[in-house]
C-alpha cells in the first residue's frame, strides 16, 4: 500500500510571501517579484493567509497550474499571503510498508532510534497499545528495557514521570515510578520498585518494594495510610501524625489510660474487639505475651530489676471529659532478683475507688504463690495493725492470715448455704468465736425434757493412735460410733469411698438422684469420715445437768434424814 501524502524526499521547491492589498484575490509570479509559479495541480501547493492554512480546490482558493493562485474571498489590506510550492512526485517518492526505510516504523520488528514526542491539543489518547490476541496470555505489553553492556548493582532500569506546570510556570514531576536493579548477580538478582509523589514541594517515596521488604512511606512523611472494608472507611488506618495504627472506626488516634498506644482498636458496635484463636492438634492454645527489658533499642535483652513492671492490662472508661483516668489494672512486676533463666514475678490487681482518680492494689499473687487480698497486698506476708485483708500463704508451712483494723466484734468468715447463714468466725478484742447458727427464730419443736444421761452412756470414748503416726496415743471417739448417738457431729458415711464424678446439669438422672449427687466412686481411696466434737457439748451439758439434779435431790434427802 503506497504512503499517502507529500514525500519528504521531494521537499519544498519554492516559497513565496506577499503582502496583499485590499480585496486582492489573485496572486501571480509578477506579484512575487516576477518569479514563476511552477506546479502541476492543487496537491503541490499550500496557501497560508496570516499563518492559517487554507483549504484548496475552490473551497478557500484555486491554484491554476503554472500561473496563479486565486482566493475565494478577497484578502484584507496588509494580509500576509504565503505560497509554498512542492516538488513534483516521482515513482521514487513512493514506497510500500514492506520496504526497508529507516525514516519510518512500518513493519513488525522494526525499531527506531532517538527521542519521540507525541503532541496533541486535545484530550485524546496520545498512545494506544492494542492487542487482538484471543488466547489467555497477556494482552498489550509495554517493555522498558535497559540493554546495558556492563550492568551494575543499583542501576536504574526505567522511569515513568508525571509532569505538569505549577502556578508559577515551573515544570514539576508530581509523581514518579522508578525501577532499579539492586543486585545484578546472575541467579540471585533483586529488583526495586518505587512510587514517589510530591509532598509539600518535595518528592517522597510512598511505596517501595525490594528483595527483602515492602515499605510504605519510607521517608517518614506526616501522611496517613488507610484501608477500607465493605462497611468501614478506616478498617485499617495508620495515623501518620500520631504514629499509631488504628483498626475499626476511629479516624484519629487518641490518648487512653494516659498513653497514645501504637495500636488502637475502636468502633461503634460489638466488632470493637480483638480475638486470638489457635487451631492445632495439640495441647496448646492461643497466647498474648507482654514483656520488657531495660535496653534502649529493639531486640535488647538487658536484664530487668526487682520492682520493674514487665506487662500491664489496663481498663478505662470515658468520664465525660476524656478516656485517660484508669478504672482498673492488672500488672506483672518483677518480684525479686532476676537472673539467667530466673524471673521471679508477682501479679497484682488494682481498682479505682468511688470518688478517686487513682488506682489501689486489691489483690496480689507473689512469686511464691501466696495470695494477698485487700491492703495486705502491699505489705508482704505479715499482718500490720492497720491492715484489712486476707493472706493465703503457701510454701512448706502454708497458713491463712485474716486481719481487720478494729478490735470490736468483726466477722472474719461467714458461711452460707441454701438455708442462709449457717456459721461465723468472728473476733472481739482478743477473743475468737467459731459459731454455728443458733438463733431461736430459726428453730421449732424445742424440747427440754429429753434423756441426756441415757444418750451419753451410748458414747464410747477410747484411746488410739493414727496409722500414719503410731508413736502418739490419743483419746477420742470413732466417728461412725458417735454418728449412732449424735449424727450431726459427724461428716461422711462409714466405709464411704472418694467420689470421682457427680451428676451434672442436662444429664439423665437415675431415680432418686439429683444434680450434684455422686455418680462414681473410687475403689481404692477412702472418703474420710470426720467428727466435730463441739456438737457433743449439748449432750454432755444435758447429762451433766441431769447428774447435778440427781446429786441435788440426793443431798436434800440426806439432809432431811440428818435433820430427823
Coordinates of C-alpha atoms in Angstrom, one line a residue:
X1 CA 0.0 0.0 0.0
X2 CA 1.6 3.3 -1.0
X3 CA 2.3 6.0 1.6
X4 CA -0.3 8.8 1.2
X5 CA 1.0 12.4 1.4
X6 CA 3.7 14.7 0.2
X7 CA 7.0 12.9 0.0
X8 CA 9.7 14.3 2.3
X9 CA 12.2 13.3 -0.4
X10 CA 10.5 15.7 -2.8
X11 CA 10.9 18.6 -0.4
X12 CA 9.9 22.2 -0.7
X13 CA 10.9 23.7 -4.1
X14 CA 9.8 27.3 -3.8
X15 CA 8.3 29.5 -1.0
X16 CA 6.7 32.9 -1.8
X17 CA 5.4 35.5 0.5
X18 CA 3.3 38.7 -0.4
X19 CA 1.5 41.4 1.5
X20 CA -2.0 41.8 0.0
X21 CA -3.8 44.9 -1.0
X22 CA -7.5 45.5 0.0
X23 CA -9.7 42.9 -1.6
X24 CA -6.9 41.3 -3.6
X25 CA -7.8 37.7 -4.7
X26 CA -5.3 36.8 -7.5
X27 CA -1.6 36.3 -6.9
X28 CA 0.8 35.7 -9.8
X29 CA 4.5 35.4 -10.3
X30 CA 4.6 39.1 -11.1
X31 CA 3.2 39.9 -7.6
X32 CA 6.0 37.8 -6.1
X33 CA 8.9 39.5 -7.8
X34 CA 8.4 38.3 -11.4
X35 CA 9.1 34.7 -10.2
X36 CA 7.4 31.9 -12.0
X37 CA 4.9 29.7 -10.1
X38 CA 5.8 26.2 -11.1
X39 CA 3.4 23.4 -10.1
X40 CA 1.1 21.0 -11.7
X41 CA -2.1 20.9 -9.5
X42 CA -3.5 21.9 -6.2
X43 CA -1.9 18.9 -4.5
X44 CA 1.5 20.5 -4.7
X45 CA 0.6 24.0 -3.3
X46 CA 0.0 25.1 0.3
X47 CA -1.5 28.6 0.8
X48 CA -1.4 30.3 4.2
X49 CA -3.3 33.6 5.0
X50 CA -1.8 35.3 8.0
X51 CA -0.3 31.9 9.1
X52 CA -3.6 30.0 8.7
X53 CA -3.5 27.1 6.2
X54 CA -6.3 27.5 3.6
X55 CA -8.2 24.6 2.0
X56 CA -7.6 24.3 -1.7
X57 CA -9.8 23.1 -4.5
X58 CA -12.3 26.0 -4.8
X59 CA -13.1 26.0 -1.0
X60 CA -10.7 28.7 0.0
X61 CA -8.5 29.1 -3.1
X62 CA -7.9 27.7 -6.6
X63 CA -4.3 27.1 -7.9
X64 CA -4.1 27.5 -11.7
X65 CA -1.3 25.3 -12.9
X66 CA 1.9 27.2 -13.5
X67 CA 0.2 30.7 -13.5
X68 CA -1.6 32.0 -10.3
X69 CA -3.4 31.4 -7.0
X70 CA -6.9 32.8 -6.8
X71 CA -8.6 33.3 -3.3
X72 CA -12.3 32.6 -3.0
X73 CA -12.6 35.6 -0.8
X74 CA -10.6 38.8 -1.3
X75 CA -7.8 39.5 1.2
X76 CA -7.8 42.4 3.6
X77 CA -5.2 45.1 3.3
X78 CA -1.7 44.0 4.6
X79 CA -2.8 40.3 4.9
X80 CA 0.3 38.1 4.6
X81 CA -0.2 35.5 1.8
X82 CA 2.4 32.7 1.8
X83 CA 2.5 30.2 -1.0
X84 CA 4.6 27.0 -0.8
X85 CA 5.2 25.0 -3.9
X86 CA 6.5 21.4 -3.6
X87 CA 8.5 19.3 -5.9
X88 CA 6.6 17.1 -8.3
X89 CA 6.2 13.5 -7.1
X90 CA 8.0 10.8 -9.0
X91 CA 8.0 7.0 -8.8
X92 CA 11.0 7.1 -6.4
X93 CA 8.9 9.2 -4.0
X94 CA 6.6 6.3 -3.2
X95 CA 7.3 3.2 -1.0
X96 CA 5.5 0.2 0.4
X97 CA 5.2 -0.8 4.1
X98 CA 7.3 -3.8 3.4
X99 CA 10.1 -1.6 2.1
X100 CA 13.1 -1.0 4.4
X101 CA 13.3 2.7 5.2
X102 CA 14.9 3.9 8.4
X103 CA 12.7 7.0 8.3
X104 CA 9.6 5.1 9.1
X105 CA 8.5 2.4 11.6
X106 CA 6.4 0.3 9.2
X107 CA 6.8 -3.4 9.7
X108 CA 6.7 -5.9 12.7
X109 CA 10.1 -6.0 14.5
X110 CA 11.2 -2.5 13.3
X111 CA 12.8 -0.2 15.8
X112 CA 13.6 3.5 15.9
X113 CA 16.5 5.5 17.2
X114 CA 16.2 8.8 19.0
X115 CA 13.6 10.6 21.1
X116 CA 9.9 10.7 20.1
X117 CA 7.4 13.3 21.2
X118 CA 3.7 12.9 20.6
X119 CA 1.7 16.2 21.0
X120 CA -2.0 16.8 20.7
X121 CA -4.0 19.9 21.5
X122 CA -7.0 18.0 23.0
X123 CA -7.7 15.2 25.5
X124 CA -7.5 12.3 23.0
X125 CA -5.1 9.4 23.8
X126 CA -1.6 10.1 22.5
X127 CA -0.6 6.4 22.6
X128 CA -2.7 3.3 22.5
X129 CA -1.3 -0.3 22.7
X130 CA -3.9 -2.7 21.3
X131 CA -3.8 -6.4 21.1
X132 CA -6.4 -8.5 19.3
X133 CA -5.0 -11.8 20.6
X134 CA -7.8 -14.1 21.7
X135 CA -5.9 -16.5 23.8
X136 CA -5.4 -16.5 27.7
X137 CA -1.9 -14.9 27.6
X138 CA -1.0 -11.3 28.3
X139 CA -2.6 -8.7 26.2
X140 CA -0.7 -5.5 25.2
X141 CA 2.8 -5.5 26.6
X142 CA 4.9 -2.4 27.3
X143 CA 8.6 -3.2 27.8
X144 CA 11.2 -0.8 29.3
X145 CA 14.5 -2.5 28.5
X146 CA 17.8 -1.2 29.7
X147 CA 20.2 -3.3 27.5
X148 CA 23.4 -2.4 29.2
X149 CA 26.7 -3.9 28.2
X150 CA 28.1 -3.5 31.7
X151 CA 25.2 -3.8 34.2
X152 CA 25.9 -2.9 37.8
X153 CA 24.1 -3.1 41.2
X154 CA 21.7 -0.2 41.7
X155 CA 21.4 0.6 38.0
X156 CA 18.1 2.5 37.3
X157 CA 16.3 0.3 34.8
X158 CA 13.4 2.6 33.9
X159 CA 11.4 5.6 35.0
X160 CA 7.9 6.9 34.4
X161 CA 7.4 10.6 35.2
X162 CA 4.2 12.5 35.5
X163 CA 5.0 16.2 34.9
X164 CA 2.9 19.4 34.9
X165 CA 3.4 23.1 35.5
X166 CA 2.7 24.7 38.8
X167 CA 1.0 28.1 39.0
X168 CA 4.4 29.7 38.8
X169 CA 5.0 28.3 35.4
X170 CA 7.6 25.8 36.6
X171 CA 7.6 22.2 35.2
X172 CA 7.4 19.7 38.1
X173 CA 7.5 15.9 38.3
X174 CA 4.4 15.4 40.5
X175 CA 4.8 11.6 40.6
X176 CA 7.5 9.2 39.5
X177 CA 7.7 5.4 39.1
X178 CA 11.3 4.0 39.3
X179 CA 12.6 0.5 38.7
X180 CA 16.1 -0.3 39.9
X181 CA 18.4 -3.4 39.6
X182 CA 19.5 -3.7 43.2
X183 CA 21.5 -6.9 42.6
X184 CA 22.6 -8.0 39.1
X185 CA 24.3 -11.2 40.2
X186 CA 23.3 -14.0 37.8
X187 CA 20.9 -16.3 39.6
X188 CA 20.3 -14.1 42.7
X189 CA 19.0 -10.9 41.1
X190 CA 17.0 -8.4 43.2
X191 CA 14.9 -5.6 41.9
X192 CA 13.4 -2.4 43.5
X193 CA 10.1 -0.8 42.6
X194 CA 9.4 2.7 43.9
X195 CA 6.4 5.0 43.6
X196 CA 7.0 8.6 44.7
X197 CA 4.8 11.7 44.8
X198 CA 5.4 15.3 45.7
X199 CA 4.5 16.2 49.2
X200 CA 4.8 19.8 50.3
X201 CA 7.0 20.5 47.3
X202 CA 9.4 17.6 47.7
X203 CA 9.4 14.2 46.1
X204 CA 8.7 11.4 48.7
X205 CA 8.7 7.7 48.4
X206 CA 5.1 6.4 49.0
X207 CA 5.7 2.7 48.3
X208 CA 8.9 0.8 47.7
X209 CA 9.4 -3.0 47.2
X210 CA 12.8 -4.6 47.0
X211 CA 14.3 -8.1 47.5
X212 CA 13.7 -8.1 51.3
X213 CA 10.7 -5.9 52.2
X214 CA 7.8 -3.8 51.0
X215 CA 7.8 -0.3 52.6
X216 CA 5.1 2.4 52.7
X217 CA 6.1 6.0 53.5
X218 CA 9.9 5.2 53.8
X219 CA 10.7 9.0 54.0
X220 CA 8.6 9.3 57.3
X221 CA 6.3 12.0 56.0
X222 CA 3.3 13.0 58.0
X223 CA 0.8 11.2 55.7
X224 CA -1.8 8.6 56.6
X225 CA -2.3 5.0 55.3
X226 CA -5.9 3.8 55.1
X227 CA -7.6 0.6 54.0
X228 CA -11.4 0.5 53.6
X229 CA -13.6 -2.6 54.1
X230 CA -17.1 -3.0 52.8
X231 CA -18.6 -1.2 55.8
X232 CA -15.7 0.7 57.3
X233 CA -13.8 3.7 55.8
X234 CA -10.9 3.1 58.3
X235 CA -10.9 -0.7 58.8
X236 CA -7.1 -0.4 58.9
X237 CA -5.6 3.1 59.4
X238 CA -2.1 4.3 60.1
X239 CA -2.3 7.8 61.7
X240 CA 1.0 9.3 60.4
X241 CA 1.0 12.4 62.7
X242 CA 0.3 10.4 65.9
X243 CA 2.4 7.4 64.9
X244 CA -0.4 5.0 65.7
X245 CA -2.1 2.1 63.9
X246 CA -6.0 2.1 64.2
X247 CA -8.4 -0.7 63.5
X248 CA -12.2 -0.3 63.3
X249 CA -14.0 3.1 63.1
X250 CA -11.5 5.5 64.6
X251 CA -10.2 8.3 62.3
X252 CA -7.6 9.7 64.6
X253 CA -5.5 8.2 67.5
X254 CA -6.3 9.4 71.0
X255 CA -4.8 9.2 74.5
X256 CA -6.3 6.4 76.5
X257 CA -5.2 5.4 80.0
X258 CA -2.7 8.2 79.8
X259 CA -0.9 6.8 76.7
X260 CA -1.1 7.2 73.0
X261 CA -1.0 3.5 72.2
X262 CA 0.8 2.5 69.0
X263 CA -2.1 0.0 68.3
X264 CA -5.7 1.1 68.9
X265 CA -9.0 -0.8 68.2
X266 CA -12.1 1.3 68.4
X267 CA -15.6 1.0 66.9
X268 CA -19.3 1.6 67.4
X269 CA -20.6 -2.0 67.8
X270 CA -19.7 -5.5 69.0
X271 CA -17.0 -5.8 66.4
X272 CA -14.9 -3.3 68.6
X273 CA -12.9 -6.2 69.9
X274 CA -9.9 -8.3 69.3
X275 CA -9.6 -12.1 69.4
X276 CA -6.7 -14.5 69.2
X277 CA -7.6 -18.1 68.3
X278 CA -5.4 -21.1 67.7
X279 CA -6.3 -24.3 65.9
X280 CA -3.7 -27.1 66.4
X281 CA -3.9 -30.8 67.2
X282 CA -2.0 -30.5 70.5
X283 CA -2.5 -29.2 74.0
X284 CA -1.5 -25.6 73.2
X285 CA -3.8 -22.6 72.9
X286 CA -3.5 -19.0 71.7
X287 CA -1.2 -16.7 73.6
X288 CA -0.8 -13.0 74.2
X289 CA 2.7 -12.1 75.6
X290 CA 3.7 -8.9 77.2
X291 CA 7.4 -8.3 78.1
X292 CA 10.0 -5.7 78.9
X293 CA 13.8 -5.2 79.2
X294 CA 16.0 -2.3 80.4
X295 CA 17.5 -2.0 76.9
X296 CA 17.2 1.2 74.8
X297 CA 16.9 -0.5 71.4
X298 CA 14.8 -3.1 69.7
X299 CA 15.9 -6.7 70.3
X300 CA 17.5 -5.8 73.6
X301 CA 17.9 -8.4 76.4
X302 CA 19.2 -6.0 79.1
X303 CA 18.1 -7.6 82.4
X304 CA 15.2 -6.1 84.4
X305 CA 15.3 -5.4 88.1
X306 CA 13.3 -6.1 91.2
X307 CA 10.2 -3.9 91.1
X308 CA 10.2 -3.4 87.3
X309 CA 6.8 -3.7 85.6
X310 CA 7.1 -6.2 82.7
X311 CA 3.4 -6.0 81.5
X312 CA 0.1 -4.4 82.2
X313 CA -3.5 -4.7 81.1
X314 CA -5.5 -1.5 81.8
X315 CA -9.2 -0.8 81.9
X316 CA -10.6 2.7 81.4
X317 CA -14.0 4.3 80.8
X318 CA -14.8 7.7 79.3
X319 CA -15.6 10.1 82.2
X320 CA -17.3 12.7 80.1
X321 CA -14.1 14.6 79.5
X322 CA -11.6 12.1 78.2
X323 CA -10.6 8.4 78.5
X324 CA -7.4 9.0 80.4
X325 CA -8.5 8.1 84.0
X326 CA -7.8 4.4 84.9
X327 CA -10.6 2.2 86.2
X328 CA -8.7 -1.0 86.9
X329 CA -5.3 -2.6 86.1
X330 CA -3.6 -6.0 86.1
X331 CA 0.1 -5.7 86.4
X332 CA 3.0 -8.1 86.3
X333 CA 6.0 -6.9 88.3
X334 CA 9.5 -8.4 88.9
X335 CA 9.3 -9.8 92.5
X336 CA 12.9 -10.5 93.5
X337 CA 16.3 -10.5 91.9
X338 CA 16.2 -12.0 88.3
X339 CA 19.0 -13.8 86.6
X340 CA 19.7 -16.3 83.8
X341 CA 16.5 -18.4 83.3
X342 CA 15.2 -16.9 86.6
X343 CA 12.4 -14.4 86.6
X344 CA 10.6 -14.1 90.0
X345 CA 7.3 -12.2 89.3
X346 CA 4.2 -11.2 91.1
X347 CA 0.7 -10.5 89.6
X348 CA -1.2 -7.6 91.1
X349 CA -4.8 -6.4 90.5
X350 CA -5.8 -2.8 91.1
X351 CA -9.2 -0.9 91.1
X352 CA -10.1 2.7 91.5
X353 CA -12.4 3.5 94.4
X354 CA -15.5 5.8 94.0
X355 CA -14.6 9.4 94.1
X356 CA -11.0 8.8 93.2
X357 CA -8.9 9.0 90.0
X358 CA -6.1 6.8 91.2
X359 CA -5.6 3.0 91.5
X360 CA -5.4 1.0 94.7
X361 CA -3.9 -2.5 94.8
X362 CA -6.6 -5.0 95.9
X363 CA -5.2 -8.5 95.1
X364 CA -1.7 -9.9 94.7
X365 CA -0.1 -13.3 93.9
X366 CA 3.6 -13.1 94.8
X367 CA 6.5 -15.1 93.3
X368 CA 6.0 -17.9 95.9
X369 CA 2.3 -18.3 95.1
X370 CA 1.0 -16.7 98.2
X371 CA -2.3 -14.7 97.7
X372 CA -2.9 -11.3 99.3
X373 CA -6.3 -9.7 99.4
X374 CA -7.1 -6.1 100.5
X375 CA -4.4 -3.7 101.7
X376 CA -2.5 -6.7 102.9
X377 CA -1.4 -6.9 99.2
X378 CA 1.3 -4.3 99.6
X379 CA 2.8 -5.4 102.9
X380 CA 4.3 -8.8 102.4
X381 CA 3.4 -11.9 104.3
X382 CA 2.9 -10.3 107.7
X383 CA -0.1 -8.5 109.1
X384 CA 0.1 -5.0 110.4
X385 CA -2.3 -3.4 112.9
X386 CA -3.7 -1.0 110.2
X387 CA -4.3 -3.7 107.6
X388 CA -7.7 -5.0 106.4
X389 CA -7.5 -8.2 104.3
X390 CA -6.5 -11.8 104.0
X391 CA -3.3 -13.6 103.2
X392 CA -3.2 -17.2 101.9
X393 CA 0.4 -18.0 102.4
X394 CA 1.9 -21.1 100.7
X395 CA 5.2 -22.9 101.0
X396 CA 6.5 -25.6 103.3
X397 CA 4.1 -24.3 106.1
X398 CA 1.0 -22.8 104.4
X399 CA -1.3 -20.8 106.6
X400 CA -4.1 -18.2 106.3
X401 CA -4.0 -14.7 107.9
X402 CA -7.0 -12.5 108.2
X403 CA -6.9 -9.0 109.6
X404 CA -9.3 -6.2 110.4
X405 CA -8.3 -2.8 111.6
X406 CA -10.8 -2.8 114.5
X407 CA -10.9 -4.6 118.0
X408 CA -14.7 -4.7 118.2
X409 CA -16.8 -7.6 117.0
X410 CA -15.9 -8.2 113.4
X411 CA -16.6 -11.2 111.2
X412 CA -13.6 -12.9 109.6
X413 CA -15.6 -15.6 107.8
X414 CA -19.3 -16.3 107.3
X415 CA -20.7 -19.4 105.8
X416 CA -23.9 -19.7 103.8
X417 CA -25.9 -22.4 102.0
X418 CA -29.4 -22.7 100.7
X419 CA -30.8 -22.3 104.2
X420 CA -29.0 -18.9 104.7
X421 CA -26.2 -18.0 107.1
X422 CA -25.2 -21.2 109.0
X423 CA -21.8 -20.3 110.6
X424 CA -19.5 -17.5 111.6
X425 CA -15.9 -17.0 112.7
X426 CA -15.5 -13.6 114.5
X427 CA -13.2 -11.7 116.8
X428 CA -13.8 -9.3 119.6
X429 CA -10.9 -7.9 121.5
X430 CA -8.5 -10.9 121.9
X431 CA -11.3 -13.5 121.6
X432 CA -12.2 -15.6 118.6
X433 CA -15.6 -17.3 118.3
X434 CA -16.4 -20.2 116.0
X435 CA -20.2 -20.1 115.9
X436 CA -23.0 -22.2 114.3
X437 CA -26.3 -20.5 113.6
X438 CA -28.4 -20.9 116.7
X439 CA -31.0 -18.1 116.6
X440 CA -34.3 -19.1 118.2
X441 CA -36.1 -17.6 115.2
X442 CA -34.7 -20.4 113.1
X443 CA -35.9 -23.2 115.3
X444 CA -39.1 -25.0 116.2
X445 CA -40.3 -28.1 118.2
X446 CA -37.9 -27.1 121.1
X447 CA -37.8 -30.0 123.7
X448 CA -36.0 -29.6 127.0
X449 CA -37.1 -32.9 128.6
X450 CA -35.0 -35.5 126.6
X451 CA -32.8 -38.0 128.4
X452 CA -29.2 -36.9 128.1
X453 CA -27.7 -39.4 130.5
X454 CA -29.0 -42.4 128.6
X455 CA -27.7 -40.9 125.3
X456 CA -24.3 -40.1 126.9
X457 CA -23.9 -43.7 128.1
X458 CA -24.0 -44.8 124.4
X459 CA -20.8 -42.9 123.6
X460 CA -17.7 -45.0 123.6
X461 CA -14.6 -42.9 124.4
X462 CA -11.4 -44.7 123.5
X463 CA -7.6 -44.5 123.2
X464 CA -5.9 -44.9 119.8
X465 CA -3.1 -43.9 117.5
X466 CA -3.3 -42.9 113.8
X467 CA -1.7 -45.4 111.4
X468 CA 0.4 -42.6 109.9
X469 CA 1.8 -41.8 113.4
X470 CA 1.9 -44.8 115.7
X471 CA 4.1 -43.1 118.2
X472 CA 1.4 -41.0 119.9
X473 CA -1.6 -42.3 121.8
X474 CA -4.7 -40.1 121.7
X475 CA -8.1 -40.0 123.4
X476 CA -11.3 -39.6 121.4
X477 CA -14.0 -41.4 119.5
X478 CA -14.6 -43.4 116.3
X479 CA -16.7 -41.2 114.0
X480 CA -19.2 -43.9 113.0
X481 CA -19.9 -44.8 116.7
X482 CA -20.6 -41.2 117.5
X483 CA -22.8 -40.9 114.4
X484 CA -25.2 -43.5 116.0
X485 CA -25.7 -41.2 119.0
X486 CA -25.1 -37.6 117.7
X487 CA -25.4 -37.8 113.9
X488 CA -24.9 -34.1 113.3
X489 CA -21.4 -34.3 114.9
X490 CA -20.1 -36.5 112.0
X491 CA -19.5 -35.7 108.4
X492 CA -19.5 -38.5 105.9
X493 CA -20.6 -42.1 106.0
X494 CA -19.0 -45.3 107.4
X495 CA -16.9 -47.1 104.7
X496 CA -17.5 -44.4 102.1
X497 CA -15.1 -44.2 99.2
X498 CA -13.9 -40.9 97.5
X499 CA -16.2 -39.5 94.9
X500 CA -14.8 -39.4 91.3
X501 CA -17.7 -37.7 89.5
X502 CA -21.1 -36.1 90.1
X503 CA -24.3 -35.8 88.2
X504 CA -24.4 -32.6 86.2
X505 CA -26.9 -30.4 84.6
X506 CA -28.5 -31.8 81.4
X507 CA -27.6 -35.4 82.3
X508 CA -30.3 -38.1 82.5
X509 CA -30.7 -38.6 86.3
X510 CA -31.5 -42.1 87.7
X511 CA -34.5 -42.4 90.0
X512 CA -33.8 -40.9 93.4
X513 CA -30.7 -38.9 92.1
X514 CA -30.4 -35.2 91.7
X515 CA -27.7 -32.8 90.3
X516 CA -24.7 -32.9 92.5
X517 CA -25.1 -36.4 93.8
X518 CA -22.2 -38.8 93.5
X519 CA -22.1 -40.6 90.1
X520 CA -19.0 -42.7 90.5
X521 CA -16.7 -43.6 93.5
X522 CA -13.1 -44.9 93.8
X523 CA -12.3 -48.5 94.6
X524 CA -9.1 -47.6 96.4
X525 CA -9.3 -44.2 98.0
X526 CA -11.5 -43.7 101.1
X527 CA -13.7 -40.7 101.8
X528 CA -12.5 -39.8 105.3
X529 CA -15.3 -39.6 108.0
X530 CA -14.8 -36.6 110.3
X531 CA -16.1 -35.6 113.7
X532 CA -16.9 -32.1 115.2
X533 CA -16.6 -32.6 119.0
X534 CA -18.4 -29.3 119.7
X535 CA -21.6 -31.0 118.7
X536 CA -21.2 -33.3 121.7
X537 CA -21.4 -30.3 124.1
X538 CA -25.3 -30.2 124.3
X539 CA -25.3 -33.9 125.1
X540 CA -22.6 -33.5 127.8
X541 CA -24.4 -30.5 129.2
X542 CA -27.8 -32.2 129.4
X543 CA -26.3 -35.3 131.0
X544 CA -24.3 -33.2 133.5
X545 CA -27.5 -31.2 134.4
X546 CA -29.3 -34.5 135.0
X547 CA -26.4 -35.7 137.2
X548 CA -26.4 -32.4 139.1
X549 CA -30.2 -32.6 139.6
X550 CA -29.8 -36.2 140.9
X551 CA -27.0 -35.1 143.2
X552 CA -29.1 -32.2 144.5
X553 CA -32.0 -34.4 145.2
X554 CA -29.8 -36.9 147.0
X555 CA -28.2 -34.2 149.1
X556 CA -31.7 -32.9 150.0
X557 CA -32.8 -36.4 151.1
X558 CA -29.6 -36.9 153.2
X559 CA -30.1 -33.5 154.8
X560 CA -33.7 -34.4 155.7
X561 CA -32.6 -37.7 157.2
X562 CA -29.9 -36.0 159.2
X563 CA -32.3 -33.3 160.5
X564 CA -34.6 -36.2 161.7

